[in-house]
PDB file of C-alpha atoms and ligand atoms in Angstrom:
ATOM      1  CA  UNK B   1     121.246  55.161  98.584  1.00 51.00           C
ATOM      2  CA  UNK B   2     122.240  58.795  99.421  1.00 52.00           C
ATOM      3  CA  UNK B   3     125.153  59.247  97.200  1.00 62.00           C
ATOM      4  CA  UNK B   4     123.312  58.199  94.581  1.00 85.00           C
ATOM      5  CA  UNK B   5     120.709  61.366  94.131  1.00 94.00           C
ATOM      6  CA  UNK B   6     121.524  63.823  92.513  1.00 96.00           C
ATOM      7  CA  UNK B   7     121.869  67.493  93.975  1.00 97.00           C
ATOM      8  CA  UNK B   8     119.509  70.239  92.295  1.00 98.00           C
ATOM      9  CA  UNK B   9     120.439  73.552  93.633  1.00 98.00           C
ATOM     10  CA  UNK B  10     118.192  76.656  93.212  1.00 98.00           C
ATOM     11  CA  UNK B  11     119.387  80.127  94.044  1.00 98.00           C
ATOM     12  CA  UNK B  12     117.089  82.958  95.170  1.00 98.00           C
ATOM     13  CA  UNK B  13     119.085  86.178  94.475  1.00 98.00           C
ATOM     14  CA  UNK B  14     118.656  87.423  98.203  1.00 98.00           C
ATOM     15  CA  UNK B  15     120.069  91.332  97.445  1.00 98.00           C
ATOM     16  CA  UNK B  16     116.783  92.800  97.984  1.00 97.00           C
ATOM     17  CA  UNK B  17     112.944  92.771  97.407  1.00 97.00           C
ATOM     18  CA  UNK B  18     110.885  88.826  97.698  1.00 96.00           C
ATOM     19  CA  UNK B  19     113.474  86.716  97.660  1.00 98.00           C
ATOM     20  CA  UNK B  20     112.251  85.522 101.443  1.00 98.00           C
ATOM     21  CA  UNK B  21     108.801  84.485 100.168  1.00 98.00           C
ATOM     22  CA  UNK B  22     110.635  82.718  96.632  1.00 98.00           C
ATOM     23  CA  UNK B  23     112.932  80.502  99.250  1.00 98.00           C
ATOM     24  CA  UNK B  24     110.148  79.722 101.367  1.00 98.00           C
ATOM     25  CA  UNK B  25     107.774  78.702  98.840  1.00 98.00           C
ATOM     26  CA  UNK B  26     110.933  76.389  97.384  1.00 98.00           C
ATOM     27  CA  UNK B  27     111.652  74.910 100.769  1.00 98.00           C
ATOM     28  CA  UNK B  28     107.715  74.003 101.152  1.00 98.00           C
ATOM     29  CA  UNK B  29     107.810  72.725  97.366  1.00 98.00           C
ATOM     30  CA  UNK B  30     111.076  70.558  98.224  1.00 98.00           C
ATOM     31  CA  UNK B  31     109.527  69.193 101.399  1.00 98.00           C
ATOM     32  CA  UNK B  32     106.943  67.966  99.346  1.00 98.00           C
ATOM     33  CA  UNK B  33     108.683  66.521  96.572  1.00 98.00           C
ATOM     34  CA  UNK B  34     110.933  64.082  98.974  1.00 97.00           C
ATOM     35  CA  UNK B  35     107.474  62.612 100.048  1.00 97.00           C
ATOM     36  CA  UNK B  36     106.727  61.899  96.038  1.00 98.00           C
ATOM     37  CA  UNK B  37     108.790  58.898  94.491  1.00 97.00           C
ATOM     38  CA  UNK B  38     108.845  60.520  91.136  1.00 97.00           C
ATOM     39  CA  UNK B  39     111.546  62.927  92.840  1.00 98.00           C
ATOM     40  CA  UNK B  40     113.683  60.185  94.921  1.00 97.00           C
ATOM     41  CA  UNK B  41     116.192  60.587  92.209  1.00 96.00           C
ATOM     42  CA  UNK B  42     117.077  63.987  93.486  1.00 97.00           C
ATOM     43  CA  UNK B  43     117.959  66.085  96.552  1.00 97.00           C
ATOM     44  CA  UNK B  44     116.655  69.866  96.430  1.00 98.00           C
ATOM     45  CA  UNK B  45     118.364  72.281  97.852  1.00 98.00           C
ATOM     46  CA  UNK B  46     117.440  76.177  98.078  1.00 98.00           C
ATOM     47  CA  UNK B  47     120.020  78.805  98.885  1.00 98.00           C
ATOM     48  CA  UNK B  48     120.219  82.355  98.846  1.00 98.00           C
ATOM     49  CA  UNK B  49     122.653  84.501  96.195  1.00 98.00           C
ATOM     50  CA  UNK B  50     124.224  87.387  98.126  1.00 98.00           C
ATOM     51  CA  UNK B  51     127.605  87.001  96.611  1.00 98.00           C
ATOM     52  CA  UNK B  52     129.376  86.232  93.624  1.00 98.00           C
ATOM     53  CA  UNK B  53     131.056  83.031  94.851  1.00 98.00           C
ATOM     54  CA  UNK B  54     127.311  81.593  95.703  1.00 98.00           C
ATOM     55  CA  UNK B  55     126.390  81.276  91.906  1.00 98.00           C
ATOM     56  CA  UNK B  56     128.969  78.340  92.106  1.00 95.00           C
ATOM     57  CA  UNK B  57     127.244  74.875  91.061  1.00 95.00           C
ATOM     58  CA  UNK B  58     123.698  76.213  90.738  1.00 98.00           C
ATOM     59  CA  UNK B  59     121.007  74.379  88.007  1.00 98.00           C
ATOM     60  CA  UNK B  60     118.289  77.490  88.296  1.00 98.00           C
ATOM     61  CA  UNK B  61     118.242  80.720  89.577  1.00 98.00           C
ATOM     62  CA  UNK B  62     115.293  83.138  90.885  1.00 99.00           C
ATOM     63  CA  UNK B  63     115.098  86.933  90.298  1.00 98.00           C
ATOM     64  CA  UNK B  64     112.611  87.899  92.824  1.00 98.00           C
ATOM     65  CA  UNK B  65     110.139  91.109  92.714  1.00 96.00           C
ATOM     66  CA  UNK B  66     111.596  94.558  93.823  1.00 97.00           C
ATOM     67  CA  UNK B  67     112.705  97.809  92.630  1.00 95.00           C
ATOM     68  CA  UNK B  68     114.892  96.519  90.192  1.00 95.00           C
ATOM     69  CA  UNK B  69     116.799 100.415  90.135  1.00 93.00           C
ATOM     70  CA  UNK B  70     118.165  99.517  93.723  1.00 94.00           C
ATOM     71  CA  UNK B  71     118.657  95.974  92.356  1.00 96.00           C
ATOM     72  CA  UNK B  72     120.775  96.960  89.721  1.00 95.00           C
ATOM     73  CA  UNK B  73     123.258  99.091  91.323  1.00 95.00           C
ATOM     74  CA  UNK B  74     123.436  96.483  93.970  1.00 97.00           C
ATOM     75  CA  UNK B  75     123.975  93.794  91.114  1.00 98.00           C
ATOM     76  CA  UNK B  76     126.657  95.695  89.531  1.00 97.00           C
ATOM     77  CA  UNK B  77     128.120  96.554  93.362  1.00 96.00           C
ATOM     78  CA  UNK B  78     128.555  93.130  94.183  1.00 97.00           C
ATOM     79  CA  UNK B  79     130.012  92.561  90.676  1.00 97.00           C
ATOM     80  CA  UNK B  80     127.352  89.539  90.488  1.00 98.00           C
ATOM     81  CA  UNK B  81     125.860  91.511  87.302  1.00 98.00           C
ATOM     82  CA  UNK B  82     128.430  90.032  84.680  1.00 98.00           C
ATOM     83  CA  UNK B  83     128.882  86.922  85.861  1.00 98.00           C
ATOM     84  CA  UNK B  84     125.139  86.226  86.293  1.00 98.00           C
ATOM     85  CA  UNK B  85     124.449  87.359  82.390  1.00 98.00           C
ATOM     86  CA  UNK B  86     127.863  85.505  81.021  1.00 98.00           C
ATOM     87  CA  UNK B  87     125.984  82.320  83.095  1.00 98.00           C
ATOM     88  CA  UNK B  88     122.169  82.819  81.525  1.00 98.00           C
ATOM     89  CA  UNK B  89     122.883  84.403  78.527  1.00 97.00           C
ATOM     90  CA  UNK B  90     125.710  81.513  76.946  1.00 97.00           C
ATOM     91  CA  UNK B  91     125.951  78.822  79.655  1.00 97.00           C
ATOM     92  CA  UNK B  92     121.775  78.683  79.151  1.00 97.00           C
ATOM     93  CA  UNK B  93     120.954  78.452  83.067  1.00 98.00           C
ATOM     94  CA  UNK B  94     117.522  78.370  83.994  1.00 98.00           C
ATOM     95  CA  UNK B  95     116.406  81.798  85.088  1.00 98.00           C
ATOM     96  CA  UNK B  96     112.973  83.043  86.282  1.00 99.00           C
ATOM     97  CA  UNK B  97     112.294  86.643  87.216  1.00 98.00           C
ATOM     98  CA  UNK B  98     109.424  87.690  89.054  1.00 98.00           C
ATOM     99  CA  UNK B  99     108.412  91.560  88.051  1.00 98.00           C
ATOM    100  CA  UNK B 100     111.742  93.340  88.594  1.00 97.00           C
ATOM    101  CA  UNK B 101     113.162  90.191  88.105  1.00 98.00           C
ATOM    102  CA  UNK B 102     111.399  89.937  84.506  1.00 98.00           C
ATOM    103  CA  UNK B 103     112.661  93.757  84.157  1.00 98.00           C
ATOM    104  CA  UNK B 104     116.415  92.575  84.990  1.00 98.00           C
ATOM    105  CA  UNK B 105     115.992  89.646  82.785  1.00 98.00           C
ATOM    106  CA  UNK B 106     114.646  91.460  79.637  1.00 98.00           C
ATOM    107  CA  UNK B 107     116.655  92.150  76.791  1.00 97.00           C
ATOM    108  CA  UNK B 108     115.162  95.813  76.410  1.00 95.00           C
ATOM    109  CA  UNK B 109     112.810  98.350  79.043  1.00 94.00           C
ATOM    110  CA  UNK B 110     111.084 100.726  76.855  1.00 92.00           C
ATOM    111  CA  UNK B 111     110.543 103.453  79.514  1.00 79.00           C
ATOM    112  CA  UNK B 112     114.266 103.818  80.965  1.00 73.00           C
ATOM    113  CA  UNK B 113     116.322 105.027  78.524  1.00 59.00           C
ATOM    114  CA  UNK B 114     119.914 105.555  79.527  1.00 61.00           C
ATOM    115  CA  UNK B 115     118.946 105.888  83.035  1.00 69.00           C
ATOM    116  CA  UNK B 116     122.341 107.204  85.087  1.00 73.00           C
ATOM    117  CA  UNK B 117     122.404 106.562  88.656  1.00 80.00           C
ATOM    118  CA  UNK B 118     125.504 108.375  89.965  1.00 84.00           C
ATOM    119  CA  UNK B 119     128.796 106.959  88.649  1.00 86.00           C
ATOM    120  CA  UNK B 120     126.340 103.465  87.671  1.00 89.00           C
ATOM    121  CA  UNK B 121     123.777 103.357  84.749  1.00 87.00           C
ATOM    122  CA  UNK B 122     120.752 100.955  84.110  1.00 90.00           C
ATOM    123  CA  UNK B 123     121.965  97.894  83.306  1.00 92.00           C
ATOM    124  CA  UNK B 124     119.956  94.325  82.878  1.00 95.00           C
ATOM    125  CA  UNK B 125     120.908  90.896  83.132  1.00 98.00           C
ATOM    126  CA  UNK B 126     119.011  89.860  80.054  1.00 98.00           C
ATOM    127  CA  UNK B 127     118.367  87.108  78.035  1.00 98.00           C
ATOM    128  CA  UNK B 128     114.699  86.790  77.289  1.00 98.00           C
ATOM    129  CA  UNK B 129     114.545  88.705  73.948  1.00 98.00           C
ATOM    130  CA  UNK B 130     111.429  90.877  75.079  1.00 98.00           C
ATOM    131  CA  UNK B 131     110.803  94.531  75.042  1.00 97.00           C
ATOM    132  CA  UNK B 132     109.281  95.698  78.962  1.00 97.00           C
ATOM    133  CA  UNK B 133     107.576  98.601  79.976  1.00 96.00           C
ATOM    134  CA  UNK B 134     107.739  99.519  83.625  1.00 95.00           C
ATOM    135  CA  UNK B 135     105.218 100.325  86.054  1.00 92.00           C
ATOM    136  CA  UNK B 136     102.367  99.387  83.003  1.00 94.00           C
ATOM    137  CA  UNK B 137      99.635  99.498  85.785  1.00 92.00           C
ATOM    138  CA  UNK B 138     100.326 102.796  87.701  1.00 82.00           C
ATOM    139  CA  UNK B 139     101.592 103.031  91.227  1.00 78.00           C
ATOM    140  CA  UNK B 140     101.788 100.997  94.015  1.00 73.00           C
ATOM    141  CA  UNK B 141      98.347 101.961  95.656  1.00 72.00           C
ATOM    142  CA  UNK B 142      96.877 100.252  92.048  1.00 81.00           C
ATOM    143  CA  UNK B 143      98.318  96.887  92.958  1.00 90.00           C
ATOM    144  CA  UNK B 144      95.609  94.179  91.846  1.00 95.00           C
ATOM    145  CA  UNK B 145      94.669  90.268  91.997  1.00 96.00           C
ATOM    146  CA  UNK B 146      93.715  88.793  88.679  1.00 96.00           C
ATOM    147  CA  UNK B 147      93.045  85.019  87.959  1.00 97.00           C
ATOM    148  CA  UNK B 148      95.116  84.142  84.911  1.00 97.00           C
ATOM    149  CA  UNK B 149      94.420  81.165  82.689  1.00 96.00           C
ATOM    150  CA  UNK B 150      97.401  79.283  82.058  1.00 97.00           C
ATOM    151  CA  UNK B 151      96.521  76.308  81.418  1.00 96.00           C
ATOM    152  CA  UNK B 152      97.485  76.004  77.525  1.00 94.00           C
ATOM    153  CA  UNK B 153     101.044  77.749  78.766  1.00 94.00           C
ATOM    154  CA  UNK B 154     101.436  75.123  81.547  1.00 96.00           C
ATOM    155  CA  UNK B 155     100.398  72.189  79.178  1.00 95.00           C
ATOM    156  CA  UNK B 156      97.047  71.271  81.773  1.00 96.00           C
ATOM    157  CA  UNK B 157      99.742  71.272  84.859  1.00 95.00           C
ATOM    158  CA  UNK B 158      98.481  74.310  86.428  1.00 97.00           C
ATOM    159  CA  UNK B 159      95.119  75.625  85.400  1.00 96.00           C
ATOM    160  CA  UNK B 160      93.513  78.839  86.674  1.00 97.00           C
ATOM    161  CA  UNK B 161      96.470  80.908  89.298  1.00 98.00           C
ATOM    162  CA  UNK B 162      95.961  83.926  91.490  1.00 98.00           C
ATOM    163  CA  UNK B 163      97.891  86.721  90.002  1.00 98.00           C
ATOM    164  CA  UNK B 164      99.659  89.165  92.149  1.00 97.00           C
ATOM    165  CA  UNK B 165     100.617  92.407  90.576  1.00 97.00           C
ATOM    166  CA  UNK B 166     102.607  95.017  92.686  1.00 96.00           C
ATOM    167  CA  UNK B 167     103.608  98.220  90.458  1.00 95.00           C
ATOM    168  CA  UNK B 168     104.128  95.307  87.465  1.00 96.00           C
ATOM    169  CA  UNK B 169     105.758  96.038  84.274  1.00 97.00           C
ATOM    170  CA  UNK B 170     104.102  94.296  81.028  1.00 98.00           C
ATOM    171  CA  UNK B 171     105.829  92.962  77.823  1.00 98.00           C
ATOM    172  CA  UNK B 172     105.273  95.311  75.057  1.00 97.00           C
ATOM    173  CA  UNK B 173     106.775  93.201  72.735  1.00 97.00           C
ATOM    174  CA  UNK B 174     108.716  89.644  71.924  1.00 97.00           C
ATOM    175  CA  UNK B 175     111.687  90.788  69.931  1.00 96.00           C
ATOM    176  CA  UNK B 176     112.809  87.139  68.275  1.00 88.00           C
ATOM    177  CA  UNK B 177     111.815  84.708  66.803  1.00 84.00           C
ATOM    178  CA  UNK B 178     114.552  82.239  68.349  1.00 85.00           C
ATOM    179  CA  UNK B 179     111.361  80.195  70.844  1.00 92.00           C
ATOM    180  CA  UNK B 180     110.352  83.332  72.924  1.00 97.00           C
ATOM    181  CA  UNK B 181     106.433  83.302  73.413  1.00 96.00           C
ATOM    182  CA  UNK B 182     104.175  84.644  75.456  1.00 97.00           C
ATOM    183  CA  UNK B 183     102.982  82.777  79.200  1.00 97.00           C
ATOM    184  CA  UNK B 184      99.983  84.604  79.458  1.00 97.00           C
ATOM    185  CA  UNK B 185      97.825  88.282  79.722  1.00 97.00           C
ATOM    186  CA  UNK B 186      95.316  89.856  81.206  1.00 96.00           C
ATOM    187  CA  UNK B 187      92.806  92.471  79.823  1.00 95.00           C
ATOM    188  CA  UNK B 188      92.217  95.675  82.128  1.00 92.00           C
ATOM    189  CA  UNK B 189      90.325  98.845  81.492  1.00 87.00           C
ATOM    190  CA  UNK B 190      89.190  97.200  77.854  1.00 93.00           C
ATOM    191  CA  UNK B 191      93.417  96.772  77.312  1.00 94.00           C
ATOM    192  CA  UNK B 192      95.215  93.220  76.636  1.00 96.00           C
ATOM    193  CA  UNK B 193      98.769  93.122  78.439  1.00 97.00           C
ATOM    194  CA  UNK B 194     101.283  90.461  78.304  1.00 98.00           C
ATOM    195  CA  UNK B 195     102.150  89.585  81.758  1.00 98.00           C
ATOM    196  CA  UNK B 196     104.648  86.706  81.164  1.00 98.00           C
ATOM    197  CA  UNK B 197     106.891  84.998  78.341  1.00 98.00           C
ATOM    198  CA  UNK B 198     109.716  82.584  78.043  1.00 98.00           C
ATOM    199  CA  UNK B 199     112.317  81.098  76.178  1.00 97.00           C
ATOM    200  CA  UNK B 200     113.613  77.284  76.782  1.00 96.00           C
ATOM    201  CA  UNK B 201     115.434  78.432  79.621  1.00 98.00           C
ATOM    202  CA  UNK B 202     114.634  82.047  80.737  1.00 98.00           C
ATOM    203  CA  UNK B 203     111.110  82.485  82.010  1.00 98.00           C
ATOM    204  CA  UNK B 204     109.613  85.853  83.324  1.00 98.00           C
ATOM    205  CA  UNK B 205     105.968  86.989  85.116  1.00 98.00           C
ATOM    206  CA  UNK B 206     104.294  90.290  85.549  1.00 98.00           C
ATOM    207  CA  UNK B 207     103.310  88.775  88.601  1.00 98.00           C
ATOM    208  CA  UNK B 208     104.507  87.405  92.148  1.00 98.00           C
ATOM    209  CA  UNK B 209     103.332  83.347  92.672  1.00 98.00           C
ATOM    210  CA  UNK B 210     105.959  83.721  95.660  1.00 98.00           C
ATOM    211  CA  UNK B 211     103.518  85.798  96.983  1.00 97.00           C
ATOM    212  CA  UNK B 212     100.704  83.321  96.950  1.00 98.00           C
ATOM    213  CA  UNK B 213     100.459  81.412 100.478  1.00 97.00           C
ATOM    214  CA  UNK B 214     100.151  77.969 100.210  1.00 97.00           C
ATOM    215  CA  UNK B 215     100.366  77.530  96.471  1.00 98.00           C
ATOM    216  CA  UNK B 216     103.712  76.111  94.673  1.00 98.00           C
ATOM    217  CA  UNK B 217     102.225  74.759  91.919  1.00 98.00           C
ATOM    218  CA  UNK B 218     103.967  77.566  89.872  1.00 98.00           C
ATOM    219  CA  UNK B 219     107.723  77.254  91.903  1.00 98.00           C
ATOM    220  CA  UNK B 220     107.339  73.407  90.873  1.00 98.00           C
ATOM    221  CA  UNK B 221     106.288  74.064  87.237  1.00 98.00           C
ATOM    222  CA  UNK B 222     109.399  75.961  86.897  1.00 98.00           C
ATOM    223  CA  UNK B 223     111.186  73.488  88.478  1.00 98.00           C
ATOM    224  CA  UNK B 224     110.075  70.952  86.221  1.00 98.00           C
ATOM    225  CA  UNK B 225     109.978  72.559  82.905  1.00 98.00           C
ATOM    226  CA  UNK B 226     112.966  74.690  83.216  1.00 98.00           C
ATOM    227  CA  UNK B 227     115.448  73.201  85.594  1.00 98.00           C
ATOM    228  CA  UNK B 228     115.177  69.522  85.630  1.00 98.00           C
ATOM    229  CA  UNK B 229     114.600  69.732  81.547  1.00 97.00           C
ATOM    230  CA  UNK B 230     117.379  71.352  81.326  1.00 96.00           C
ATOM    231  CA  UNK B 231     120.162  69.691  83.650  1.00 93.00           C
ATOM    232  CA  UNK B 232     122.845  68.448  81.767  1.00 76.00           C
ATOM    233  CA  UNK B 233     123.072  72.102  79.645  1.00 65.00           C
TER     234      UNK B 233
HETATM  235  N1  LIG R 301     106.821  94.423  92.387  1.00 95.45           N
HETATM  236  C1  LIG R 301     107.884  94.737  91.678  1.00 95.45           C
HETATM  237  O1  LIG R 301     108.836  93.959  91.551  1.00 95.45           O
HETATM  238  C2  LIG R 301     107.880  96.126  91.117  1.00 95.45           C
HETATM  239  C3  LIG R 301     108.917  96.428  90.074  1.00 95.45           C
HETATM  240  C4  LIG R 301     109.194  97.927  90.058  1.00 95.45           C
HETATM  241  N2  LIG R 301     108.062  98.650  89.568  1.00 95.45           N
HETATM  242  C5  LIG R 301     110.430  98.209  89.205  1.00 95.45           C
HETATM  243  O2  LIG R 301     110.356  98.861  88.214  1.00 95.45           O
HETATM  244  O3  LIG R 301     111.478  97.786  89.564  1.00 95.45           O
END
C-alpha cells in the first residue's frame, strides 16, 4: 500500500529568517492531511534547504520572511542562487516567498538599485514578473495585523486571513501580461497596496501566514493550487 503513494517533498530554504515557523506550519498541515482520504494518494514530506545538493527531487519550495540583503549574499555563498533560479525560472517549480521571500522572488525591487555588498551585489532569484518596493510600510516598530479578503483569490477556499506584516515590501507593479495577477491589498493611511500576486507557479505575500499559530489554511492552499497542480511539470 506504501509503495504505492507518491512522495511530495517541500523545501523551506532554512539559510536564515522564518523558515522554522514555514516547516512547522507544513509538518502540522501534513499531519493533518494523512488523517483526510482525499490525500492517501500521497506522502508529505517537509525538509529544510541549507545546501545546494538538498534542492534534489523537490515539487515546491518556500522562501521564508527575512532580510533578504543577508539572504542574498548567503544565497549566492552557498552557490544555491543559480541553481534555485535555473529550477523556478525554466524547470517551472512551485515557489512561494513570504516578504523577503516575495523580494528574492521578484523580477525587479524598485528601491535597490545596484546595491554592492562587498565583492557581492543584489541579486534575486526571480520569476514572478512584478516590480517590489521594499520596506513600503516603514520600519520594524510599524509592523501591523490586517484582515485580508481573499476569498475571490482563493476561489471560496480560504475566506477572510490574519495578515502579518513585518517591515513588508508591496508590489508596485505587475510587469507582464504572461498570467501574473494580483492575490490581494490592503488600503492604509487612505493608500491601496498590493500585498501579494502570482503566476501559475510562483506565488508571493507581503505578509507572513507562517506566522499565524494554528492556521494552515494558507500552507495547504499553496499546496494545493501550486504544488500538487503542478506535479508532473
Ligand atoms: N519581514 C521581512 O521579511 C522583511 C523584509 C525586509 N524588509 C527586507 O527588505 O528584506
Amino acid at each position: 500500500m506504501n509503495e504505492q503513494k507518491k512522495v511530495v517533498k517541500v523545501g523551506v530554504l532554512a539559510l536564515q529568517g522564518s523558515f522554522r515557523e514555514h516547516l512547522s506550519h507544513l509538518e502540522n498541515l501534513f499531519k493533518e492531511l494523512a488523517e483526510n482520504s482525499d490525500y492517501s494518494m500521497y506522502e508529505f514530506k517537509a525538509c529544510k534547504v541549507k545546501a545546494k545538493k538538498d534542492l534534489d527531487s523537490l515539487n515546491g519550495i518556500i522562501i521564508c520572511g527575512g532580510e533578504s540583503t543577508t539572504m542574498t549574499i548567503l544565497l549566492q555563498r552557498t552557490k544555491i542562487l543559480n541553481t534555485l533560479r535555473e529550477m523556478i525560472t525554466k524547470r517551472h517549480l512551485p515557489a512561494w516567498g513570504t516578504c523577503c521571500g516575495l523580494i528574492l522572488l521578484s523580477n525587479h525591487i524598485e528601491n535597490n538599485k545596484s546595491k554592492i555588498l562587498g565583492d557581492l551585489t543584489y541579486e534575486c532569484i526571480g520569476g514572478l514578473d512584478v516590480t517590489v518596493s521594499r520596506n513600503s510600510f516603514g520600519r520594524q516598530l510599524e509592523s501591523f495585523t490586517e484582515t485580508i479578503d481573499l476569498t475571490e483569490a482563493t476561489n471560496h477556499q480560504i475566506k477572510i486571513f490574519k495578515g502579518v506584516f513585518i517591515r513588508a515590501p508591496t508590489i508596485t507593479t505587475i510587469d507582464s501580461n504572461d498570467g501574473t495577477k494580483i492575490l490581494a491589498t490592503v488600503t492604509r493611511n487612505e493608500h491601496t497596496y498590493v500585498i501579494g500576486a502570482m503566476n501559475r507557479t510562483v506565488l508571493g505575500t507581503s505578509f507572513h501566514p507562517e506566522l499565524v499559530d494554528g492556521d494552515y489554511r494558507f500552507h495547504k492552499w499553496f499546496l494545493d493550487e501550486f504544488i500538487l497542480k503542478n506535479l508532473d511539470l
